[in-house]
C-alpha cells in the first residue's frame, strides 16, 4: 500500500496543479479574480466547499491518528493539505502512517 499512497500523492500534486499553474501564468496572483471565479458558478462553489470540509477532516484525522501512533512531522501532511489540497494531504499522511507502522514492527 505504501507505493500506492506515494503514487496517489504524486497524482494529487500533478493533476490539480496541471490546471492551476496555467491559470496562474495567465492571470498572475490575481486573488480577487480567483475568488470571483470560485463563486460565479454553483458547481465551483460546491467543489470548493467540499475541499474545505475535507481538508478540515484530514487535519483532525492527522492530529488524532498521528498523536495516537506517536508519529513525527505531522505538520507536513497538514501543510500539504492547505497548500496542495486534500488530494495531496490525505495520501501523503497515509503514506507516512504506513511507513511509521512498518518501522514499528
PDB file of N, CA and C in Angstrom, residues 50-94:
ATOM      1  N   UNK A  50     -16.560  21.422  -0.675  1.00  0.00           N
ATOM      2  CA  UNK A  50     -16.237  20.018  -0.434  1.00  0.00           C
ATOM      3  C   UNK A  50     -14.763  19.876  -0.054  1.00  0.00           C
ATOM      4  N   UNK A  51     -13.897  20.558  -0.777  1.00  0.00           N
ATOM      5  CA  UNK A  51     -12.462  20.505  -0.489  1.00  0.00           C
ATOM      6  C   UNK A  51     -12.163  21.087   0.890  1.00  0.00           C
ATOM      7  N   UNK A  52     -12.779  22.204   1.218  1.00  0.00           N
ATOM      8  CA  UNK A  52     -12.532  22.851   2.514  1.00  0.00           C
ATOM      9  C   UNK A  52     -12.920  21.925   3.663  1.00  0.00           C
ATOM     10  N   UNK A  53     -14.102  21.331   3.574  1.00  0.00           N
ATOM     11  CA  UNK A  53     -14.549  20.416   4.632  1.00  0.00           C
ATOM     12  C   UNK A  53     -13.625  19.199   4.694  1.00  0.00           C
ATOM     13  N   UNK A  54     -13.238  18.678   3.554  1.00  0.00           N
ATOM     14  CA  UNK A  54     -12.356  17.516   3.519  1.00  0.00           C
ATOM     15  C   UNK A  54     -11.004  17.825   4.141  1.00  0.00           C
ATOM     16  N   UNK A  55     -10.454  18.999   3.862  1.00  0.00           N
ATOM     17  CA  UNK A  55      -9.171  19.381   4.457  1.00  0.00           C
ATOM     18  C   UNK A  55      -9.301  19.499   5.981  1.00  0.00           C
ATOM     19  N   UNK A  56     -10.400  20.035   6.464  1.00  0.00           N
ATOM     20  CA  UNK A  56     -10.616  20.128   7.913  1.00  0.00           C
ATOM     21  C   UNK A  56     -10.658  18.715   8.520  1.00  0.00           C
ATOM     22  N   UNK A  57     -11.344  17.805   7.850  1.00  0.00           N
ATOM     23  CA  UNK A  57     -11.409  16.414   8.327  1.00  0.00           C
ATOM     24  C   UNK A  57     -10.011  15.786   8.324  1.00  0.00           C
ATOM     25  N   UNK A  58      -9.247  16.040   7.279  1.00  0.00           N
ATOM     26  CA  UNK A  58      -7.889  15.486   7.197  1.00  0.00           C
ATOM     27  C   UNK A  58      -7.032  16.007   8.340  1.00  0.00           C
ATOM     28  N   UNK A  59      -7.114  17.303   8.616  1.00  0.00           N
ATOM     29  CA  UNK A  59      -6.321  17.874   9.711  1.00  0.00           C
ATOM     30  C   UNK A  59      -6.695  17.212  11.033  1.00  0.00           C
ATOM     31  N   UNK A  60      -7.990  17.063  11.287  1.00  0.00           N
ATOM     32  CA  UNK A  60      -8.436  16.404  12.525  1.00  0.00           C
ATOM     33  C   UNK A  60      -7.928  14.966  12.594  1.00  0.00           C
ATOM     34  N   UNK A  61      -7.994  14.249  11.483  1.00  0.00           N
ATOM     35  CA  UNK A  61      -7.548  12.866  11.448  1.00  0.00           C
ATOM     36  C   UNK A  61      -6.035  12.766  11.649  1.00  0.00           C
ATOM     37  N   UNK A  62      -5.284  13.642  10.982  1.00  0.00           N
ATOM     38  CA  UNK A  62      -3.829  13.626  11.109  1.00  0.00           C
ATOM     39  C   UNK A  62      -3.428  13.863  12.562  1.00  0.00           C
ATOM     40  N   UNK A  63      -4.035  14.851  13.188  1.00  0.00           N
ATOM     41  CA  UNK A  63      -3.693  15.158  14.577  1.00  0.00           C
ATOM     42  C   UNK A  63      -4.076  13.993  15.483  1.00  0.00           C
ATOM     43  N   UNK A  64      -5.287  13.483  15.330  1.00  0.00           N
ATOM     44  CA  UNK A  64      -5.774  12.411  16.197  1.00  0.00           C
ATOM     45  C   UNK A  64      -4.976  11.113  16.001  1.00  0.00           C
ATOM     46  N   UNK A  65      -4.919  10.641  14.758  1.00  0.00           N
ATOM     47  CA  UNK A  65      -4.214   9.385  14.472  1.00  0.00           C
ATOM     48  C   UNK A  65      -2.719   9.527  14.721  1.00  0.00           C
ATOM     49  N   UNK A  66      -2.168  10.655  14.310  1.00  0.00           N
ATOM     50  CA  UNK A  66      -0.731  10.868  14.469  1.00  0.00           C
ATOM     51  C   UNK A  66      -0.295  10.865  15.917  1.00  0.00           C
ATOM     52  N   UNK A  67      -1.072  11.541  16.776  1.00  0.00           N
ATOM     53  CA  UNK A  67      -0.740  11.546  18.203  1.00  0.00           C
ATOM     54  C   UNK A  67      -0.904  10.155  18.804  1.00  0.00           C
ATOM     55  N   UNK A  68      -1.977   9.468  18.406  1.00  0.00           N
ATOM     56  CA  UNK A  68      -2.227   8.125  18.937  1.00  0.00           C
ATOM     57  C   UNK A  68      -1.078   7.181  18.588  1.00  0.00           C
ATOM     58  N   UNK A  69      -0.542   7.317  17.388  1.00  0.00           N
ATOM     59  CA  UNK A  69       0.550   6.451  16.942  1.00  0.00           C
ATOM     60  C   UNK A  69       1.933   7.024  17.258  1.00  0.00           C
ATOM     61  N   UNK A  70       1.949   8.198  17.873  1.00  0.00           N
ATOM     62  CA  UNK A  70       3.210   8.883  18.215  1.00  0.00           C
ATOM     63  C   UNK A  70       4.074   9.128  16.977  1.00  0.00           C
ATOM     64  N   UNK A  71       3.410   9.592  15.916  1.00  0.00           N
ATOM     65  CA  UNK A  71       4.111   9.911  14.675  1.00  0.00           C
ATOM     66  C   UNK A  71       4.763  11.284  14.790  1.00  0.00           C
ATOM     67  N   UNK A  72       5.798  11.477  14.018  1.00  0.00           N
ATOM     68  CA  UNK A  72       6.502  12.754  13.980  1.00  0.00           C
ATOM     69  C   UNK A  72       6.192  13.473  12.670  1.00  0.00           C
ATOM     70  N   UNK A  73       6.511  14.740  12.641  1.00  0.00           N
ATOM     71  CA  UNK A  73       6.382  15.574  11.436  1.00  0.00           C
ATOM     72  C   UNK A  73       4.956  15.613  10.908  1.00  0.00           C
ATOM     73  N   UNK A  74       3.983  15.685  11.805  1.00  0.00           N
ATOM     74  CA  UNK A  74       2.580  15.744  11.393  1.00  0.00           C
ATOM     75  C   UNK A  74       2.249  17.046  10.673  1.00  0.00           C
ATOM     76  N   UNK A  75       3.098  18.049  10.828  1.00  0.00           N
ATOM     77  CA  UNK A  75       2.862  19.315  10.147  1.00  0.00           C
ATOM     78  C   UNK A  75       2.973  19.161   8.629  1.00  0.00           C
ATOM     79  N   UNK A  76       3.692  18.159   8.159  1.00  0.00           N
ATOM     80  CA  UNK A  76       3.907  18.008   6.714  1.00  0.00           C
ATOM     81  C   UNK A  76       2.605  17.701   5.976  1.00  0.00           C
ATOM     82  N   UNK A  77       1.828  16.658   6.354  1.00  0.00           N
ATOM     83  CA  UNK A  77       0.571  16.434   5.629  1.00  0.00           C
ATOM     84  C   UNK A  77      -0.463  17.531   5.882  1.00  0.00           C
ATOM     85  N   UNK A  78      -0.373  18.200   7.043  1.00  0.00           N
ATOM     86  CA  UNK A  78      -1.297  19.316   7.295  1.00  0.00           C
ATOM     87  C   UNK A  78      -0.982  20.462   6.338  1.00  0.00           C
ATOM     88  N   UNK A  79       0.296  20.824   6.246  1.00  0.00           N
ATOM     89  CA  UNK A  79       0.694  21.888   5.316  1.00  0.00           C
ATOM     90  C   UNK A  79       0.372  21.494   3.878  1.00  0.00           C
ATOM     91  N   UNK A  80       0.618  20.232   3.524  1.00  0.00           N
ATOM     92  CA  UNK A  80       0.327  19.763   2.167  1.00  0.00           C
ATOM     93  C   UNK A  80      -1.158  19.866   1.856  1.00  0.00           C
ATOM     94  N   UNK A  81      -2.000  19.632   2.857  1.00  0.00           N
ATOM     95  CA  UNK A  81      -3.448  19.739   2.658  1.00  0.00           C
ATOM     96  C   UNK A  81      -3.860  21.178   2.378  1.00  0.00           C
ATOM     97  N   UNK A  82      -3.242  22.125   3.083  1.00  0.00           N
ATOM     98  CA  UNK A  82      -3.591  23.527   2.878  1.00  0.00           C
ATOM     99  C   UNK A  82      -2.981  24.090   1.600  1.00  0.00           C
ATOM    100  N   UNK A  83      -1.813  23.616   1.231  1.00  0.00           N
ATOM    101  CA  UNK A  83      -1.137  24.138   0.041  1.00  0.00           C
ATOM    102  C   UNK A  83      -1.607  23.419  -1.223  1.00  0.00           C
ATOM    103  N   UNK A  84      -1.648  22.104  -1.161  1.00  0.00           N
ATOM    104  CA  UNK A  84      -1.977  21.316  -2.348  1.00  0.00           C
ATOM    105  C   UNK A  84      -3.376  20.754  -2.368  1.00  0.00           C
ATOM    106  N   UNK A  85      -4.060  20.790  -1.250  1.00  0.00           N
ATOM    107  CA  UNK A  85      -5.416  20.274  -1.189  1.00  0.00           C
ATOM    108  C   UNK A  85      -5.482  18.871  -0.610  1.00  0.00           C
ATOM    109  N   UNK A  86      -6.702  18.407  -0.499  1.00  0.00           N
ATOM    110  CA  UNK A  86      -6.961  17.096   0.076  1.00  0.00           C
ATOM    111  C   UNK A  86      -6.306  15.982  -0.731  1.00  0.00           C
ATOM    112  N   UNK A  87      -6.189  16.186  -2.041  1.00  0.00           N
ATOM    113  CA  UNK A  87      -5.626  15.142  -2.896  1.00  0.00           C
ATOM    114  C   UNK A  87      -4.124  14.950  -2.674  1.00  0.00           C
ATOM    115  N   UNK A  88      -3.505  15.868  -1.959  1.00  0.00           N
ATOM    116  CA  UNK A  88      -2.097  15.726  -1.594  1.00  0.00           C
ATOM    117  C   UNK A  88      -1.974  15.300  -0.131  1.00  0.00           C
ATOM    118  N   UNK A  89      -2.678  15.998   0.747  1.00  0.00           N
ATOM    119  CA  UNK A  89      -2.539  15.774   2.179  1.00  0.00           C
ATOM    120  C   UNK A  89      -2.955  14.397   2.651  1.00  0.00           C
ATOM    121  N   UNK A  90      -4.076  13.891   2.150  1.00  0.00           N
ATOM    122  CA  UNK A  90      -4.563  12.587   2.616  1.00  0.00           C
ATOM    123  C   UNK A  90      -3.648  11.438   2.194  1.00  0.00           C
ATOM    124  N   UNK A  91      -3.319  11.290   0.903  1.00  0.00           N
ATOM    125  CA  UNK A  91      -2.439  10.162   0.581  1.00  0.00           C
ATOM    126  C   UNK A  91      -1.047  10.305   1.188  1.00  0.00           C
ATOM    127  N   UNK A  92      -0.582  11.547   1.363  1.00  0.00           N
ATOM    128  CA  UNK A  92       0.721  11.739   1.995  1.00  0.00           C
ATOM    129  C   UNK A  92       0.684  11.266   3.442  1.00  0.00           C
ATOM    130  N   UNK A  93      -0.382  11.611   4.169  1.00  0.00           N
ATOM    131  CA  UNK A  93      -0.494  11.137   5.551  1.00  0.00           C
ATOM    132  C   UNK A  93      -0.575   9.615   5.597  1.00  0.00           C
ATOM    133  N   UNK A  94      -1.359   9.015   4.701  1.00  0.00           N
ATOM    134  CA  UNK A  94      -1.477   7.554   4.693  1.00  0.00           C
ATOM    135  C   UNK A  94      -0.136   6.900   4.372  1.00  0.00           C
TER     136      UNK A  94
END
